[in-house]
Amino acid sequence: MNVVIFAAGALLMLVMGLRATKSRRALVTRGEKVQAQVAGTIQTREGISLALEFTTPAGNTRRLPYPMPRKAKGFSQGSQVTLYYDPDHPEKVYVEGDKAVLGAEAIYYVLAALLLLLGFVLMGM
């Protein structure tokens, strides 16, 4: 029974990792790429977020919230970042090089591998 639980956990982590990677890659390949300026911070339902301000290809100024990275190096007020967003769903945003996003993807894959390994170890016992 434990083997099934570890296998299910590994599968869940793998699916989560693949979803996160697919979502990020979709924004990078099909989303709008703009240079945005960190205009400060704003309070959102999720907590404090960065306010990223940019001009759309149509010439409109937009300001989107972006979750505050734990280590906000390179995200100080006034700094420039490369931003990918979905114009149809502006809540879908990715800042190029955000190590928190990339780290979360890596954690999903590492957990999937560890759970799978533990499942095999338990099968061998």
Short mmCIF file of N, CA and C in Angstrom, two decimals:
data_model
loop_
_atom_site.label_atom_id
_atom_site.label_comp_id
_atom_site.label_asym_id
_atom_site.label_seq_id
_atom_site.Cartn_x
_atom_site.Cartn_y
_atom_site.Cartn_z
N MET A 1 0.82 -1.20 0.00
CA MET A 1 0.00 0.00 0.00
C MET A 1 0.86 1.26 0.00
N ASN A 2 1.96 1.25 0.76
CA ASN A 2 2.85 2.42 0.81
C ASN A 2 3.44 2.74 -0.55
N VAL A 3 3.72 1.69 -1.32
CA VAL A 3 4.29 1.88 -2.66
C VAL A 3 3.32 2.68 -3.53
N VAL A 4 2.04 2.35 -3.42
CA VAL A 4 1.02 3.05 -4.21
C VAL A 4 0.95 4.52 -3.81
N ILE A 5 1.06 4.78 -2.52
CA ILE A 5 1.02 6.16 -2.03
C ILE A 5 2.22 6.95 -2.55
N PHE A 6 3.42 6.34 -2.49
CA PHE A 6 4.60 7.03 -3.01
C PHE A 6 4.51 7.24 -4.51
N ALA A 7 4.00 6.25 -5.23
CA ALA A 7 3.85 6.38 -6.68
C ALA A 7 2.84 7.48 -7.02
N ALA A 8 1.74 7.53 -6.28
CA ALA A 8 0.73 8.58 -6.52
C ALA A 8 1.32 9.96 -6.22
N GLY A 9 2.09 10.06 -5.14
CA GLY A 9 2.74 11.34 -4.80
C GLY A 9 3.73 11.76 -5.87
N ALA A 10 4.52 10.79 -6.37
CA ALA A 10 5.49 11.08 -7.42
C ALA A 10 4.77 11.56 -8.68
N LEU A 11 3.68 10.89 -9.03
CA LEU A 11 2.92 11.27 -10.22
C LEU A 11 2.33 12.67 -10.05
N LEU A 12 1.80 12.96 -8.87
CA LEU A 12 1.24 14.28 -8.61
C LEU A 12 2.32 15.37 -8.74
N MET A 13 3.49 15.14 -8.16
CA MET A 13 4.57 16.13 -8.24
C MET A 13 5.04 16.31 -9.68
N LEU A 14 5.10 15.21 -10.43
CA LEU A 14 5.50 15.30 -11.82
C LEU A 14 4.49 16.11 -12.63
N VAL A 15 3.21 15.86 -12.41
CA VAL A 15 2.16 16.61 -13.11
C VAL A 15 2.23 18.09 -12.75
N MET A 16 2.43 18.39 -11.47
CA MET A 16 2.54 19.80 -11.04
C MET A 16 3.74 20.48 -11.71
N GLY A 17 4.87 19.78 -11.75
CA GLY A 17 6.05 20.34 -12.39
C GLY A 17 5.83 20.58 -13.87
N LEU A 18 5.23 19.61 -14.54
CA LEU A 18 4.96 19.76 -15.97
C LEU A 18 3.99 20.90 -16.25
N ARG A 19 2.96 21.04 -15.41
CA ARG A 19 2.01 22.15 -15.57
C ARG A 19 2.69 23.50 -15.41
N ALA A 20 3.54 23.61 -14.38
CA ALA A 20 4.24 24.88 -14.13
C ALA A 20 5.18 25.22 -15.29
N THR A 21 5.92 24.22 -15.76
CA THR A 21 6.85 24.45 -16.87
C THR A 21 6.09 24.82 -18.14
N LYS A 22 5.01 24.09 -18.42
CA LYS A 22 4.20 24.37 -19.62
C LYS A 22 3.62 25.78 -19.57
N SER A 23 3.11 26.17 -18.42
CA SER A 23 2.53 27.50 -18.27
C SER A 23 3.57 28.60 -18.50
N ARG A 24 4.75 28.43 -17.90
CA ARG A 24 5.82 29.43 -18.08
C ARG A 24 6.27 29.49 -19.53
N ARG A 25 6.46 28.33 -20.14
CA ARG A 25 6.92 28.30 -21.54
C ARG A 25 5.87 28.89 -22.48
N ALA A 26 4.60 28.67 -22.18
CA ALA A 26 3.53 29.24 -23.02
C ALA A 26 3.58 30.76 -22.97
N LEU A 27 3.81 31.31 -21.78
CA LEU A 27 3.91 32.76 -21.68
C LEU A 27 5.13 33.28 -22.45
N VAL A 28 6.23 32.57 -22.35
CA VAL A 28 7.46 33.03 -23.02
C VAL A 28 7.33 32.93 -24.54
N THR A 29 6.67 31.89 -25.04
CA THR A 29 6.59 31.71 -26.49
C THR A 29 5.39 32.42 -27.13
N ARG A 30 4.24 32.49 -26.40
CA ARG A 30 3.04 33.06 -27.01
C ARG A 30 2.57 34.36 -26.37
N GLY A 31 3.12 34.70 -25.22
CA GLY A 31 2.69 35.92 -24.54
C GLY A 31 3.37 37.15 -25.11
N GLU A 32 2.95 38.29 -24.62
CA GLU A 32 3.57 39.56 -25.01
C GLU A 32 4.84 39.75 -24.18
N LYS A 33 5.92 40.11 -24.83
CA LYS A 33 7.19 40.38 -24.15
C LYS A 33 7.38 41.90 -24.12
N VAL A 34 7.53 42.44 -22.92
CA VAL A 34 7.72 43.88 -22.77
C VAL A 34 8.79 44.14 -21.71
N GLN A 35 9.35 45.33 -21.75
CA GLN A 35 10.23 45.79 -20.68
C GLN A 35 9.36 46.54 -19.69
N ALA A 36 9.40 46.12 -18.45
CA ALA A 36 8.58 46.74 -17.42
C ALA A 36 9.48 47.37 -16.37
N GLN A 37 8.94 48.35 -15.71
CA GLN A 37 9.65 49.02 -14.62
C GLN A 37 8.96 48.68 -13.31
N VAL A 38 9.76 48.39 -12.30
CA VAL A 38 9.20 48.15 -10.97
C VAL A 38 8.80 49.51 -10.43
N ALA A 39 7.47 49.73 -10.33
CA ALA A 39 6.95 51.04 -9.94
C ALA A 39 6.68 51.14 -8.44
N GLY A 40 6.97 50.07 -7.71
CA GLY A 40 6.74 50.08 -6.27
C GLY A 40 6.07 48.79 -5.85
N THR A 41 5.38 48.84 -4.73
CA THR A 41 4.66 47.67 -4.24
C THR A 41 3.19 48.04 -4.04
N ILE A 42 2.34 47.02 -4.10
CA ILE A 42 0.91 47.20 -3.88
C ILE A 42 0.40 46.05 -3.01
N GLN A 43 -0.69 46.29 -2.32
CA GLN A 43 -1.32 45.27 -1.50
C GLN A 43 -2.35 44.53 -2.35
N THR A 44 -2.24 43.21 -2.42
CA THR A 44 -3.22 42.39 -3.14
C THR A 44 -3.81 41.38 -2.16
N ARG A 45 -4.74 40.58 -2.62
CA ARG A 45 -5.34 39.56 -1.76
C ARG A 45 -4.29 38.56 -1.28
N GLU A 46 -3.27 38.33 -2.08
CA GLU A 46 -2.23 37.36 -1.74
C GLU A 46 -1.14 37.97 -0.85
N GLY A 47 -1.17 39.26 -0.62
CA GLY A 47 -0.15 39.93 0.18
C GLY A 47 0.47 41.07 -0.60
N ILE A 48 1.69 41.40 -0.27
CA ILE A 48 2.37 42.49 -0.96
C ILE A 48 2.95 41.98 -2.27
N SER A 49 2.68 42.72 -3.34
CA SER A 49 3.18 42.38 -4.67
C SER A 49 3.93 43.56 -5.25
N LEU A 50 4.77 43.27 -6.22
CA LEU A 50 5.43 44.33 -6.97
C LEU A 50 4.43 44.90 -7.97
N ALA A 51 4.51 46.19 -8.21
CA ALA A 51 3.70 46.82 -9.25
C ALA A 51 4.62 47.01 -10.46
N LEU A 52 4.35 46.24 -11.53
CA LEU A 52 5.17 46.31 -12.73
C LEU A 52 4.43 47.13 -13.78
N GLU A 53 5.06 48.20 -14.22
CA GLU A 53 4.43 49.14 -15.15
C GLU A 53 5.13 49.07 -16.49
N PHE A 54 4.32 49.05 -17.56
CA PHE A 54 4.88 48.95 -18.90
C PHE A 54 3.90 49.54 -19.91
N THR A 55 4.38 49.71 -21.12
CA THR A 55 3.55 50.21 -22.21
C THR A 55 3.28 49.04 -23.15
N THR A 56 2.00 48.82 -23.46
CA THR A 56 1.62 47.73 -24.36
C THR A 56 2.02 48.08 -25.78
N PRO A 57 2.06 47.09 -26.68
CA PRO A 57 2.35 47.37 -28.08
C PRO A 57 1.37 48.38 -28.70
N ALA A 58 0.15 48.48 -28.14
CA ALA A 58 -0.85 49.44 -28.63
C ALA A 58 -0.62 50.84 -28.07
N GLY A 59 0.35 50.99 -27.15
CA GLY A 59 0.66 52.30 -26.60
C GLY A 59 -0.01 52.63 -25.28
N ASN A 60 -0.74 51.69 -24.70
CA ASN A 60 -1.40 51.91 -23.41
C ASN A 60 -0.45 51.58 -22.27
N THR A 61 -0.56 52.33 -21.19
CA THR A 61 0.24 52.04 -20.00
C THR A 61 -0.54 51.08 -19.11
N ARG A 62 0.12 50.01 -18.69
CA ARG A 62 -0.50 49.01 -17.82
C ARG A 62 0.33 48.86 -16.56
N ARG A 63 -0.32 48.46 -15.51
CA ARG A 63 0.35 48.17 -14.25
C ARG A 63 -0.20 46.84 -13.74
N LEU A 64 0.68 45.85 -13.62
CA LEU A 64 0.26 44.52 -13.19
C LEU A 64 0.95 44.15 -11.88
N PRO A 65 0.22 43.45 -10.99
CA PRO A 65 0.87 42.97 -9.77
C PRO A 65 1.68 41.71 -10.08
N TYR A 66 2.78 41.56 -9.38
CA TYR A 66 3.62 40.36 -9.51
C TYR A 66 4.04 39.96 -8.11
N PRO A 67 3.82 38.70 -7.73
CA PRO A 67 4.17 38.28 -6.36
C PRO A 67 5.61 38.63 -6.02
N MET A 68 5.80 39.18 -4.85
CA MET A 68 7.11 39.61 -4.40
C MET A 68 8.02 38.39 -4.20
N PRO A 69 9.12 38.31 -4.97
CA PRO A 69 10.05 37.20 -4.75
C PRO A 69 10.66 37.30 -3.35
N ARG A 70 10.92 36.14 -2.73
CA ARG A 70 11.51 36.13 -1.39
C ARG A 70 12.84 36.88 -1.37
N LYS A 71 13.65 36.60 -2.35
CA LYS A 71 14.92 37.32 -2.49
C LYS A 71 14.72 38.29 -3.65
N ALA A 72 14.34 39.49 -3.34
CA ALA A 72 13.94 40.47 -4.36
C ALA A 72 15.12 41.20 -4.99
N LYS A 73 16.26 40.52 -5.11
CA LYS A 73 17.41 41.14 -5.77
C LYS A 73 17.04 41.44 -7.23
N GLY A 74 17.38 42.62 -7.69
CA GLY A 74 17.06 43.00 -9.06
C GLY A 74 15.64 43.49 -9.23
N PHE A 75 14.87 43.55 -8.13
CA PHE A 75 13.49 43.99 -8.20
C PHE A 75 13.28 45.27 -7.38
N SER A 76 14.29 46.10 -7.29
CA SER A 76 14.14 47.34 -6.53
C SER A 76 13.35 48.36 -7.35
N GLN A 77 12.75 49.30 -6.66
CA GLN A 77 11.92 50.29 -7.33
C GLN A 77 12.74 51.02 -8.39
N GLY A 78 12.17 51.12 -9.57
CA GLY A 78 12.82 51.79 -10.69
C GLY A 78 13.61 50.86 -11.59
N SER A 79 13.85 49.62 -11.16
CA SER A 79 14.62 48.70 -12.00
C SER A 79 13.76 48.19 -13.16
N GLN A 80 14.44 47.77 -14.22
CA GLN A 80 13.78 47.25 -15.41
C GLN A 80 13.82 45.73 -15.40
N VAL A 81 12.72 45.10 -15.80
CA VAL A 81 12.64 43.65 -15.91
C VAL A 81 11.98 43.30 -17.24
N THR A 82 12.29 42.11 -17.75
CA THR A 82 11.61 41.60 -18.93
C THR A 82 10.41 40.81 -18.45
N LEU A 83 9.25 41.20 -18.94
CA LEU A 83 7.98 40.66 -18.49
C LEU A 83 7.26 39.98 -19.64
N TYR A 84 6.71 38.82 -19.38
CA TYR A 84 5.86 38.12 -20.34
C TYR A 84 4.47 38.05 -19.72
N TYR A 85 3.45 38.39 -20.49
CA TYR A 85 2.09 38.33 -19.97
C TYR A 85 1.12 37.93 -21.07
N ASP A 86 -0.01 37.42 -20.65
CA ASP A 86 -1.08 37.03 -21.56
C ASP A 86 -2.05 38.19 -21.63
N PRO A 87 -2.16 38.88 -22.79
CA PRO A 87 -3.06 40.03 -22.89
C PRO A 87 -4.53 39.68 -22.61
N ASP A 88 -4.93 38.44 -22.89
CA ASP A 88 -6.30 38.02 -22.63
C ASP A 88 -6.53 37.68 -21.16
N HIS A 89 -5.47 37.33 -20.45
CA HIS A 89 -5.52 36.99 -19.03
C HIS A 89 -4.32 37.63 -18.33
N PRO A 90 -4.39 38.95 -18.09
CA PRO A 90 -3.22 39.66 -17.56
C PRO A 90 -2.74 39.19 -16.19
N GLU A 91 -3.53 38.35 -15.51
CA GLU A 91 -3.05 37.81 -14.24
C GLU A 91 -1.98 36.74 -14.47
N LYS A 92 -1.85 36.27 -15.69
CA LYS A 92 -0.81 35.29 -16.04
C LYS A 92 0.43 36.06 -16.46
N VAL A 93 1.39 36.10 -15.56
CA VAL A 93 2.59 36.93 -15.75
C VAL A 93 3.82 36.12 -15.36
N TYR A 94 4.92 36.34 -16.08
CA TYR A 94 6.20 35.75 -15.72
C TYR A 94 7.29 36.78 -15.95
N VAL A 95 8.12 37.00 -14.96
CA VAL A 95 9.27 37.88 -15.09
C VAL A 95 10.48 37.01 -15.39
N GLU A 96 11.13 37.32 -16.49
CA GLU A 96 12.28 36.54 -16.94
C GLU A 96 13.33 36.45 -15.83
N GLY A 97 13.76 35.22 -15.56
CA GLY A 97 14.81 35.00 -14.58
C GLY A 97 14.35 34.96 -13.13
N ASP A 98 13.05 34.97 -12.88
CA ASP A 98 12.56 34.90 -11.51
C ASP A 98 12.93 33.53 -10.95
N LYS A 99 13.90 33.51 -10.07
CA LYS A 99 14.42 32.25 -9.53
C LYS A 99 13.40 31.52 -8.67
N ALA A 100 12.43 32.23 -8.11
CA ALA A 100 11.40 31.57 -7.31
C ALA A 100 10.54 30.66 -8.19
N VAL A 101 10.20 31.12 -9.38
CA VAL A 101 9.39 30.33 -10.30
C VAL A 101 10.18 29.12 -10.78
N LEU A 102 11.42 29.36 -11.18
CA LEU A 102 12.26 28.26 -11.66
C LEU A 102 12.57 27.28 -10.54
N GLY A 103 12.76 27.79 -9.33
CA GLY A 103 13.03 26.93 -8.18
C GLY A 103 11.84 26.05 -7.84
N ALA A 104 10.65 26.59 -7.94
CA ALA A 104 9.44 25.81 -7.65
C ALA A 104 9.32 24.65 -8.64
N GLU A 105 9.60 24.92 -9.91
CA GLU A 105 9.56 23.85 -10.91
C GLU A 105 10.57 22.76 -10.56
N ALA A 106 11.77 23.16 -10.20
CA ALA A 106 12.82 22.19 -9.85
C ALA A 106 12.41 21.36 -8.63
N ILE A 107 11.80 22.00 -7.65
CA ILE A 107 11.38 21.29 -6.44
C ILE A 107 10.34 20.22 -6.78
N TYR A 108 9.39 20.53 -7.66
CA TYR A 108 8.40 19.54 -8.07
C TYR A 108 9.08 18.30 -8.66
N TYR A 109 10.06 18.53 -9.56
CA TYR A 109 10.72 17.40 -10.21
C TYR A 109 11.59 16.60 -9.23
N VAL A 110 12.27 17.29 -8.33
CA VAL A 110 13.10 16.60 -7.33
C VAL A 110 12.22 15.77 -6.40
N LEU A 111 11.11 16.34 -5.95
CA LEU A 111 10.19 15.58 -5.09
C LEU A 111 9.62 14.36 -5.82
N ALA A 112 9.30 14.52 -7.08
CA ALA A 112 8.78 13.38 -7.86
C ALA A 112 9.83 12.28 -7.91
N ALA A 113 11.08 12.64 -8.17
CA ALA A 113 12.14 11.64 -8.24
C ALA A 113 12.36 10.97 -6.88
N LEU A 114 12.37 11.75 -5.81
CA LEU A 114 12.57 11.18 -4.48
C LEU A 114 11.44 10.24 -4.08
N LEU A 115 10.22 10.65 -4.34
CA LEU A 115 9.07 9.78 -4.01
C LEU A 115 9.10 8.49 -4.82
N LEU A 116 9.48 8.60 -6.08
CA LEU A 116 9.59 7.41 -6.92
C LEU A 116 10.69 6.49 -6.40
N LEU A 117 11.81 7.06 -6.04
CA LEU A 117 12.93 6.29 -5.49
C LEU A 117 12.52 5.59 -4.19
N LEU A 118 11.85 6.32 -3.31
CA LEU A 118 11.39 5.72 -2.06
C LEU A 118 10.40 4.58 -2.32
N GLY A 119 9.55 4.76 -3.30
CA GLY A 119 8.62 3.70 -3.67
C GLY A 119 9.35 2.44 -4.12
N PHE A 120 10.41 2.61 -4.94
CA PHE A 120 11.19 1.46 -5.38
C PHE A 120 11.93 0.80 -4.22
N VAL A 121 12.45 1.62 -3.30
CA VAL A 121 13.12 1.08 -2.12
C VAL A 121 12.15 0.24 -1.30
N LEU A 122 10.95 0.75 -1.11
CA LEU A 122 9.94 0.00 -0.35
C LEU A 122 9.53 -1.29 -1.05
N MET A 123 9.50 -1.26 -2.38
CA MET A 123 9.15 -2.48 -3.13
C MET A 123 10.21 -3.55 -2.93
N GLY A 124 11.46 -3.12 -2.82
CA GLY A 124 12.55 -4.07 -2.66
C GLY A 124 12.64 -4.68 -1.27
N MET A 125 11.95 -4.13 -0.32
CA MET A 125 12.01 -4.64 1.06
C MET A 125 11.10 -5.83 1.24
#
